Short mmCIF file of C-alpha atoms in Angstrom, two decimals:
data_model
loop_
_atom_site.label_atom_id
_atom_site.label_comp_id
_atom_site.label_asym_id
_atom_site.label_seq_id
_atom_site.Cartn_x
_atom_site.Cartn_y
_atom_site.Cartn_z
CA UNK Q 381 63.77 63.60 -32.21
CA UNK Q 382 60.90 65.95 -31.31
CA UNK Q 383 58.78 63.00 -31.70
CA UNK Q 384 60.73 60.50 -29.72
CA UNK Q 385 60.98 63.51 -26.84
CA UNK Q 386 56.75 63.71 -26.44
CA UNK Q 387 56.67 59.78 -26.42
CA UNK Q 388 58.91 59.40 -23.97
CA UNK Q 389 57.16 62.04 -21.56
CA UNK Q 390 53.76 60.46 -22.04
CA UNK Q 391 55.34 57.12 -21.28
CA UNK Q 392 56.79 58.77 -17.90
CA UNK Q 393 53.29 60.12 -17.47
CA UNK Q 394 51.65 56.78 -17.89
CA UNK Q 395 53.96 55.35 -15.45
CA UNK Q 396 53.50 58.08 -13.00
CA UNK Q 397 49.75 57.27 -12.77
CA UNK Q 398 50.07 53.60 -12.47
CA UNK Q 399 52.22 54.20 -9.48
CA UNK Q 400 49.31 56.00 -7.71
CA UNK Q 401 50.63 59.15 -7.00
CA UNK Q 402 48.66 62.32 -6.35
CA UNK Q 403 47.55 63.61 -9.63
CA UNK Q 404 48.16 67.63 -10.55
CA UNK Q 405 45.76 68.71 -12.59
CA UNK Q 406 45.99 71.49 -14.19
CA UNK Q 407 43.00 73.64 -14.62
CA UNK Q 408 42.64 75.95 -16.98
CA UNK Q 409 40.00 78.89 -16.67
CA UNK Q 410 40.40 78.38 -13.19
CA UNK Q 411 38.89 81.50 -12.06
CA UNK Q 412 35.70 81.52 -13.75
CA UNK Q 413 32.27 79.88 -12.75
CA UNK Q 414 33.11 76.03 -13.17
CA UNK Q 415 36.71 76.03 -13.04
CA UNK Q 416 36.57 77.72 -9.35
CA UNK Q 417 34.44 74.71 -8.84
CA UNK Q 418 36.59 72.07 -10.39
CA UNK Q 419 39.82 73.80 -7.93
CA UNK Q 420 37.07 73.34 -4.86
CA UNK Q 421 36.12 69.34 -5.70
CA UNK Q 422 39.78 68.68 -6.93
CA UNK Q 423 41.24 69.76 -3.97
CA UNK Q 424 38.71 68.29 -1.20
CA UNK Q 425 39.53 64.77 -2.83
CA UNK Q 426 43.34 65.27 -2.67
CA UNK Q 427 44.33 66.26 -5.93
CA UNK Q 428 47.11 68.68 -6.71
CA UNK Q 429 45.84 71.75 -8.70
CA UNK Q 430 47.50 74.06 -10.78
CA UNK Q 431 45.92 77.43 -12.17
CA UNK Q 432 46.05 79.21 -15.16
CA UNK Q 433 44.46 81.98 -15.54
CA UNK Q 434 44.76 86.49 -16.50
CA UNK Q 435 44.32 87.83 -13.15
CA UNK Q 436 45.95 85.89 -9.90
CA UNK Q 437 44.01 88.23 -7.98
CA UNK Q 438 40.34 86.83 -9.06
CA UNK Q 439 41.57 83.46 -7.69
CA UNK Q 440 39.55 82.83 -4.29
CA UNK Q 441 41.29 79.76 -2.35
CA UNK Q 442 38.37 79.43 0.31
CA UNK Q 443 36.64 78.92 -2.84
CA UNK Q 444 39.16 76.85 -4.51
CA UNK Q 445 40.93 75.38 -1.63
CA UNK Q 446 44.85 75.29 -1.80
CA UNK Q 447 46.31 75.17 -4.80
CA UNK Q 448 49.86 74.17 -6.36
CA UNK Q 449 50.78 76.72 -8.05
CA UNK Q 450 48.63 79.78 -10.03
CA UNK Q 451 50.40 80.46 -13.81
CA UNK Q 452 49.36 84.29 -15.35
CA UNK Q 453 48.89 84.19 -18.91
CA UNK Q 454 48.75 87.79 -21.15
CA UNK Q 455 46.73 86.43 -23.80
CA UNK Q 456 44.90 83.04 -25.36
CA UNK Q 457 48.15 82.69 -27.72
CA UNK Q 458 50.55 83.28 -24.24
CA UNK Q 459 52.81 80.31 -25.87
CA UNK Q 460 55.52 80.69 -22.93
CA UNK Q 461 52.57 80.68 -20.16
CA UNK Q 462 51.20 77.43 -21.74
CA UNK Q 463 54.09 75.47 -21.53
CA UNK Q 464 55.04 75.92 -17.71
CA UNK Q 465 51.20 75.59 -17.14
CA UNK Q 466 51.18 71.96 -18.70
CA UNK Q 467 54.78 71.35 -17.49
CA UNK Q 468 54.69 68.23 -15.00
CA UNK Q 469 50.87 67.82 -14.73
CA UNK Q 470 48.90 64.61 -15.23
CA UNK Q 471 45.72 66.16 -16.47
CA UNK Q 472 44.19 69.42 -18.21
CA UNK Q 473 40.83 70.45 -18.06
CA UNK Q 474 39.73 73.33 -19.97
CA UNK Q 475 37.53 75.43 -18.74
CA UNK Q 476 37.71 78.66 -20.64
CA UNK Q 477 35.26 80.94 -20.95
CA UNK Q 478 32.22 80.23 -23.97
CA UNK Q 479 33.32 82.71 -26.70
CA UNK Q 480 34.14 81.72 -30.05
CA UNK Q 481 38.18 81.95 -29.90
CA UNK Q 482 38.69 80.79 -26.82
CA UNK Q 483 36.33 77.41 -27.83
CA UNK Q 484 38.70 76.74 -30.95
CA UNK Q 485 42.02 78.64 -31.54
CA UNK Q 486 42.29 78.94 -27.40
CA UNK Q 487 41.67 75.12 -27.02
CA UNK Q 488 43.88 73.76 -29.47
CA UNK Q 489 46.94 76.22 -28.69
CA UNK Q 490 45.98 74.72 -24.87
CA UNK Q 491 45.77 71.09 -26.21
CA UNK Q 492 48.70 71.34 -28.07
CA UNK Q 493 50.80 72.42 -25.22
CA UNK Q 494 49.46 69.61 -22.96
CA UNK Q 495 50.71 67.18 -25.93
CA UNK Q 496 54.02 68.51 -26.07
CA UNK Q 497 54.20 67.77 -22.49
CA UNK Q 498 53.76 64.61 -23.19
CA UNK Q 499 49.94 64.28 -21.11
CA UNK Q 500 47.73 61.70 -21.66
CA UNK Q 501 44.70 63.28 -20.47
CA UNK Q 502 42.87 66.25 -21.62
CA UNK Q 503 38.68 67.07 -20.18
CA UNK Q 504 37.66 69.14 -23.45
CA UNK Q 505 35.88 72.25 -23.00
CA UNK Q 506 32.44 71.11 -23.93
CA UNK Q 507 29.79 70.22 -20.88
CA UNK Q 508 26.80 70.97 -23.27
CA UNK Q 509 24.35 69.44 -25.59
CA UNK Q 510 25.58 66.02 -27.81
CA UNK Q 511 26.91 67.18 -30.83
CA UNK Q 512 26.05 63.59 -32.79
CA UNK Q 513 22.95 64.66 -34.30
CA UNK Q 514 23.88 67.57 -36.04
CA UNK Q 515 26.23 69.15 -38.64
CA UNK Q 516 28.95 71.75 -38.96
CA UNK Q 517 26.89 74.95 -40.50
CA UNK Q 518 23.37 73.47 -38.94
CA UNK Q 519 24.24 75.72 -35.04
CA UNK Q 520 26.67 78.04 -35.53
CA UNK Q 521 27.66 78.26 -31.69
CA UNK Q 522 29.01 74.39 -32.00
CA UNK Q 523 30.93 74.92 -34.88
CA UNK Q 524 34.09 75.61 -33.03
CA UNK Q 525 33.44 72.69 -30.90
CA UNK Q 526 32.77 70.42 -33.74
CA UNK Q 527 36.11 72.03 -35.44
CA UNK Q 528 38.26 70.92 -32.36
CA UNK Q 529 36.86 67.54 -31.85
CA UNK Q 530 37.84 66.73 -35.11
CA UNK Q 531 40.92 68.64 -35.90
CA UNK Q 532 42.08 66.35 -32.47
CA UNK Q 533 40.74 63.17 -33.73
CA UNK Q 534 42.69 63.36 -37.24
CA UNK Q 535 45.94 64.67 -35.88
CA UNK Q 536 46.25 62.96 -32.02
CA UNK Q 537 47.38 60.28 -30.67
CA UNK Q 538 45.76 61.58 -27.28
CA UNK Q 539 41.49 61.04 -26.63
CA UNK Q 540 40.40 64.04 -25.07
CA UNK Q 541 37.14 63.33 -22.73
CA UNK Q 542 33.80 65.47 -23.66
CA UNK Q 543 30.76 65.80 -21.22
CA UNK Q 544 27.49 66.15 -22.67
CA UNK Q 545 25.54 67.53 -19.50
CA UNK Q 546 22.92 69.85 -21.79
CA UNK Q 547 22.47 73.23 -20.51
CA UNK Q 548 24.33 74.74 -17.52
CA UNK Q 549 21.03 75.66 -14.70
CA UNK Q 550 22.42 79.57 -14.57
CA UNK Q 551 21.22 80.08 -18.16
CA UNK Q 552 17.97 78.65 -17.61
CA UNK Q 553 16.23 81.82 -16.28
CA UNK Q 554 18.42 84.10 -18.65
CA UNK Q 555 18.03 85.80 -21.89
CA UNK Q 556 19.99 82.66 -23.22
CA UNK Q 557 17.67 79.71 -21.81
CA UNK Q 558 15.18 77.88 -23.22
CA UNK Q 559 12.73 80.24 -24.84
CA UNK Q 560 14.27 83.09 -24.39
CA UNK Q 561 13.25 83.68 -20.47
CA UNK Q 562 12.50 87.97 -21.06
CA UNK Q 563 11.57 89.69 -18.28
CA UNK Q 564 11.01 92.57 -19.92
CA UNK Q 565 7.24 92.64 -18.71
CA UNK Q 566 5.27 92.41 -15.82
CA UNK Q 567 5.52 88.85 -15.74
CA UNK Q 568 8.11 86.59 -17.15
CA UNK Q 569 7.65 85.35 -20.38
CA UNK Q 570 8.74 81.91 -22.43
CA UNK Q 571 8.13 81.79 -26.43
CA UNK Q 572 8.04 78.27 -28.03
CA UNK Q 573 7.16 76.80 -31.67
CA UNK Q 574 5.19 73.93 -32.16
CA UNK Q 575 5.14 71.00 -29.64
CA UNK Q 576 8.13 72.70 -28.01
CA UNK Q 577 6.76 73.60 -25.13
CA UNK Q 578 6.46 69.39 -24.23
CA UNK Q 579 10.04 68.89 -25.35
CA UNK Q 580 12.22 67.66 -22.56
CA UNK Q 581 15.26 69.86 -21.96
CA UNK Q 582 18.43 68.50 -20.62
CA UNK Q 583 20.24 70.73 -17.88
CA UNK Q 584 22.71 70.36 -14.83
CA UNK Q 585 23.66 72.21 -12.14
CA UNK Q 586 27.23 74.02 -11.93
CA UNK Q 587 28.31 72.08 -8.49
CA UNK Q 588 27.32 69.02 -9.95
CA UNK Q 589 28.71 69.10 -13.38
CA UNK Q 590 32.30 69.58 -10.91
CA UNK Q 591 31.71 66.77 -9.29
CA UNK Q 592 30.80 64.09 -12.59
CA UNK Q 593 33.68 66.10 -14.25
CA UNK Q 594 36.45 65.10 -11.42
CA UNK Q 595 34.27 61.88 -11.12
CA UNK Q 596 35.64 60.89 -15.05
CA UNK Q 597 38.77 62.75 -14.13
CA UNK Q 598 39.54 59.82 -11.31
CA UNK Q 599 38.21 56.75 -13.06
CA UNK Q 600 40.30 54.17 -14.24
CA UNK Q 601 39.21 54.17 -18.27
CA UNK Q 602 40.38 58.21 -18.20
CA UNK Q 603 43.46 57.34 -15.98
CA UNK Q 604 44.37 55.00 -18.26
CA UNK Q 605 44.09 57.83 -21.51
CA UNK Q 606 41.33 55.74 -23.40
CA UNK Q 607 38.88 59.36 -23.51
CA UNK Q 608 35.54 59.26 -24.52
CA UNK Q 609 31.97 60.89 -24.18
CA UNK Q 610 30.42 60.94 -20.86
CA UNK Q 611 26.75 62.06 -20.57
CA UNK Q 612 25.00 63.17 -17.35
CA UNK Q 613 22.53 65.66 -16.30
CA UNK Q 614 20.63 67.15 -12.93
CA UNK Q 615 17.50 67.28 -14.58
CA UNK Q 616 15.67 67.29 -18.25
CA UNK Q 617 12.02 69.47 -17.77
CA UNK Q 618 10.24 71.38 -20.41
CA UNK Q 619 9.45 74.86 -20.68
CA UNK Q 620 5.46 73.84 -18.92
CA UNK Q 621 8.12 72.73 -16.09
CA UNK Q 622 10.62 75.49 -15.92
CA UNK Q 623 7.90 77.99 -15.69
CA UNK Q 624 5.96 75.56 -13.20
CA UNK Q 625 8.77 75.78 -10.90
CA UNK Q 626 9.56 78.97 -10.80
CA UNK Q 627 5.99 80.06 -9.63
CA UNK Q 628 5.87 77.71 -7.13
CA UNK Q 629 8.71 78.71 -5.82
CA UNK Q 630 8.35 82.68 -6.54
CA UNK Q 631 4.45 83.29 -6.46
CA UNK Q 632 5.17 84.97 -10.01
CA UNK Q 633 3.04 83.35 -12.72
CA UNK Q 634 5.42 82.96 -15.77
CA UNK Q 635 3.86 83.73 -19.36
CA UNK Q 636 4.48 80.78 -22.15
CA UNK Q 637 3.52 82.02 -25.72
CA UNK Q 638 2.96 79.88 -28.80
CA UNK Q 639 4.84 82.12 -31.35
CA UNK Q 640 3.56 79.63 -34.06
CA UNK Q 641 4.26 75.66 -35.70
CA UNK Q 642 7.56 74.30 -36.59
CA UNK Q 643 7.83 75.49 -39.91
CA UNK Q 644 7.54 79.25 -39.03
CA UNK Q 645 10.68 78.63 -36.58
CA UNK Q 646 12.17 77.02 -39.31
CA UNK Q 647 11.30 79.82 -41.68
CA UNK Q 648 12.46 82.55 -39.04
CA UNK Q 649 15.91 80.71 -38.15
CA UNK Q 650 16.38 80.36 -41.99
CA UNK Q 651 16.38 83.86 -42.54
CA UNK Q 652 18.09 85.11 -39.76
CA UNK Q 653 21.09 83.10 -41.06
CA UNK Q 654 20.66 84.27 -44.28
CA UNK Q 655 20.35 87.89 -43.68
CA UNK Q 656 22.62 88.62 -40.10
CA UNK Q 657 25.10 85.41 -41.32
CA UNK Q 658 27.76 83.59 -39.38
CA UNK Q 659 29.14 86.70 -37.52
CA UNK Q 660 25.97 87.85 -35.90
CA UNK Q 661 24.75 83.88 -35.20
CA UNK Q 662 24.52 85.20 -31.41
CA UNK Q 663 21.08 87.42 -32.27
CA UNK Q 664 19.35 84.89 -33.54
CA UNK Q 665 21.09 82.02 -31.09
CA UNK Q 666 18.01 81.76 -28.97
CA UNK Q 667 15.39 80.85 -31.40
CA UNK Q 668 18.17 78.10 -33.45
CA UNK Q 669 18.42 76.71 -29.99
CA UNK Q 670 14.53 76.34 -29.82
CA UNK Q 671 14.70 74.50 -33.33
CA UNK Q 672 17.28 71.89 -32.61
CA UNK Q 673 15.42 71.03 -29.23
CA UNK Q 674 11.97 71.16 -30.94
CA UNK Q 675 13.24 68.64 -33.58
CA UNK Q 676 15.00 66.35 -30.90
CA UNK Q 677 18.62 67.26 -31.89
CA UNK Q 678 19.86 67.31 -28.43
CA UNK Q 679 17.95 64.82 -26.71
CA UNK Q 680 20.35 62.31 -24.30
CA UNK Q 681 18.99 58.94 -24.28
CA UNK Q 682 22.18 57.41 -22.51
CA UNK Q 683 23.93 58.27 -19.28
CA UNK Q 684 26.81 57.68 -17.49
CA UNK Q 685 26.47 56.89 -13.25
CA UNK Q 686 29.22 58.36 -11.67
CA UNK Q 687 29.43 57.53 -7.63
CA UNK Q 688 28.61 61.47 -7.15
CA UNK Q 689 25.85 61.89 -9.89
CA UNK Q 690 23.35 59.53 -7.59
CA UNK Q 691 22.19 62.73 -6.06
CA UNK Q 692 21.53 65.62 -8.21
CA UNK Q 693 20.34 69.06 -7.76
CA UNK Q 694 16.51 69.42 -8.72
CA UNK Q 695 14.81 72.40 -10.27
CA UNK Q 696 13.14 73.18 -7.12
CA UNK Q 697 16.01 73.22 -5.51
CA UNK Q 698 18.19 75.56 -8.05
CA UNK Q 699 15.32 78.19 -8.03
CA UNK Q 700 15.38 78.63 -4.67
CA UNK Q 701 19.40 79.38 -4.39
CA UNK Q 702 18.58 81.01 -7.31
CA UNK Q 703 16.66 83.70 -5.74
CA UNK Q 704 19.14 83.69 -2.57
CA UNK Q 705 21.78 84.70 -4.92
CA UNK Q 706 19.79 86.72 -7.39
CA UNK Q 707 22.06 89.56 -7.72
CA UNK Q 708 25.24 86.82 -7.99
CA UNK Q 709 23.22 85.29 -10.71
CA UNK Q 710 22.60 88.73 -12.46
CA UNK Q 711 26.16 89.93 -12.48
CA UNK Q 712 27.15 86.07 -14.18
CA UNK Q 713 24.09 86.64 -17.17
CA UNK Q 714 25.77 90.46 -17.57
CA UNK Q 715 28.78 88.75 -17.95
CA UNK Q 716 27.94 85.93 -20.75
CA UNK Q 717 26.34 88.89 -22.60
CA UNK Q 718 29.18 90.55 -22.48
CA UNK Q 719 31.08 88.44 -23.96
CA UNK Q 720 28.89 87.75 -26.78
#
């Protein structure tokens, strides 16, 4: 019975949808970084947009433009919340914040709701590197993302969409960002391994990764629930690039320091997991990011042309909002390290 209940709303779904009507999307996270984003492209093409979120009060509508409806939930685990959240939308996007429960236990509890409603279409949280090249265990900080992917694929019916858009442009110049930007010093400084400092890094732009993301959300393969991997990016520059930029733009020369070949990251990313483990994987984070891009892991060879993805943001370009919004940009890197 439960059964024949959930396939009879995602038939009503699918049938809503082929009849053209506005979709309401629901958008989970809504009042963070990218979701406020999402709300703002969502609504300016039309869409219906429903919020769900902790604090009603953090939710900015000349930011986000008019929404539907905004639904307060207590906790992750807010069961009750969930359920009028998904109830009646077309679409979910999550857009939760990066920490560890919120990636896995937070998603699923979300993606199980939306499937009880009976929606066809769920935009995963991901918007990162691919995750094709490498293995549960090998970076700790995808293991909850590889964990949902799969625990979806072996017991759905519904193909979530992923976005592989390689790393969001706030973290670039950030404690988290390719080499570890420190500014510690009088100058800034970038470590690499190796040949790492030639290795092309993939990034994008928060306004733009909005855009692709309600770009998929509108096309007629996710409209019609097939799901799938979409891949996009602003820009892919190396560290010689990053730093580059940002003293052409600044004036401030930016320090890049050979901390030795391959094998010593290797070496130094094999210990730290050895000695700090799984539950400290965030200390040592930087340098097993440095690894997997020295070796290639994350490397995008494919990508997807969405109408809004012909123009992008370039590095130029981001540095210099950058600095017009330095002490925005501060308060977000506090924040990510604060959730760590």
């Amino acid at each position: 019975m439960i059964y024949h209940s959930v396939t009879s709303k995602i038939y009503n779904n699918i049938a809503r949808l082929s009849n053209n009507t506005t979709i309401l999307v629901l958008i989970a996270g809504i009042t963070g970084n990218l979701g406020t984003r999402l709300a703002k492209v969502a609504t300016s093409r039309g869409l219906q947009v429903r919020g769900l979120g902790r604090d009603r009060t953090k939710l900015d509508e000349k930011k986000t433009g008019i929404i539907e409806s905004f639904i307060t939930s207590q906790t992750y685990y807010d069961i009750p919340a969930l359920e009028t959240a998904v109830e009646g939308v077309d679409a979910v996007i999550c857009a939760y914040s990066p920490t560890a429960i919120l990636d896995l236990e937070g998603h699923l509890l979300l993606f199980r709701a939306a499937e009880r409603a009976g929606v066809t279409i769920f935009l995963a949280s991901s918007w990162g590197h691919p995750l094709d090249k490498i293995s549960f265990g090998e970076y700790k900080h995808y293991n909850t993302h590889i964990a949902f992917k799969q625990q979806v694929a072996m017991t759905s019916s519904i193909k979530p969409v992923f976005m592989n858009v390689g790393i969001f442009a706030d973290l670039l110049y950030g404690p988290f960002g390719p080499g570890g930007w420190d500014t510690t010093g009088a100058n800034p400084t970038i470590e690499y391994w190796g040949q790492g400092n030639k290795r092309k890094i993939h990034w994008s732009e928060l306004n733009d990764v909005a855009e692709w993301t309600i770009d998929v959300l509108q096309s007629k393969d996710i409209q019609a629930g097939k799901g799938g991997t979409y891949q996009m990016q602003s820009g892919a520059s190396t560290l010689e690039e990053f730093a580059a930029t940002w003293t052409k733009v600044t004036g401030e020369e930016v320090n890049l320091v050979n901390r030795g070949s391959l094998e010593d990251l290797e070496s130094l990313v094999y210990t730290a997991r050895k000695e700090k483990g799984t539950g400290r994987y965030i200390e040592y984070l930087v340098n097993a990011t440095s690894l997997l891009h020295t070796r290639g892991a994350f490397i995008i060879t494919e990508f997807d042309l969405m109408e809004s993805s012909k123009t992008r943001t370039t590095l130029e370009e981001y540095v210099t909002a950058l600095l017009t919004n330095r002490n925005t940009i501060k308060e977000y890197i506090k924040k990510l390290e604060s959730v760590h």
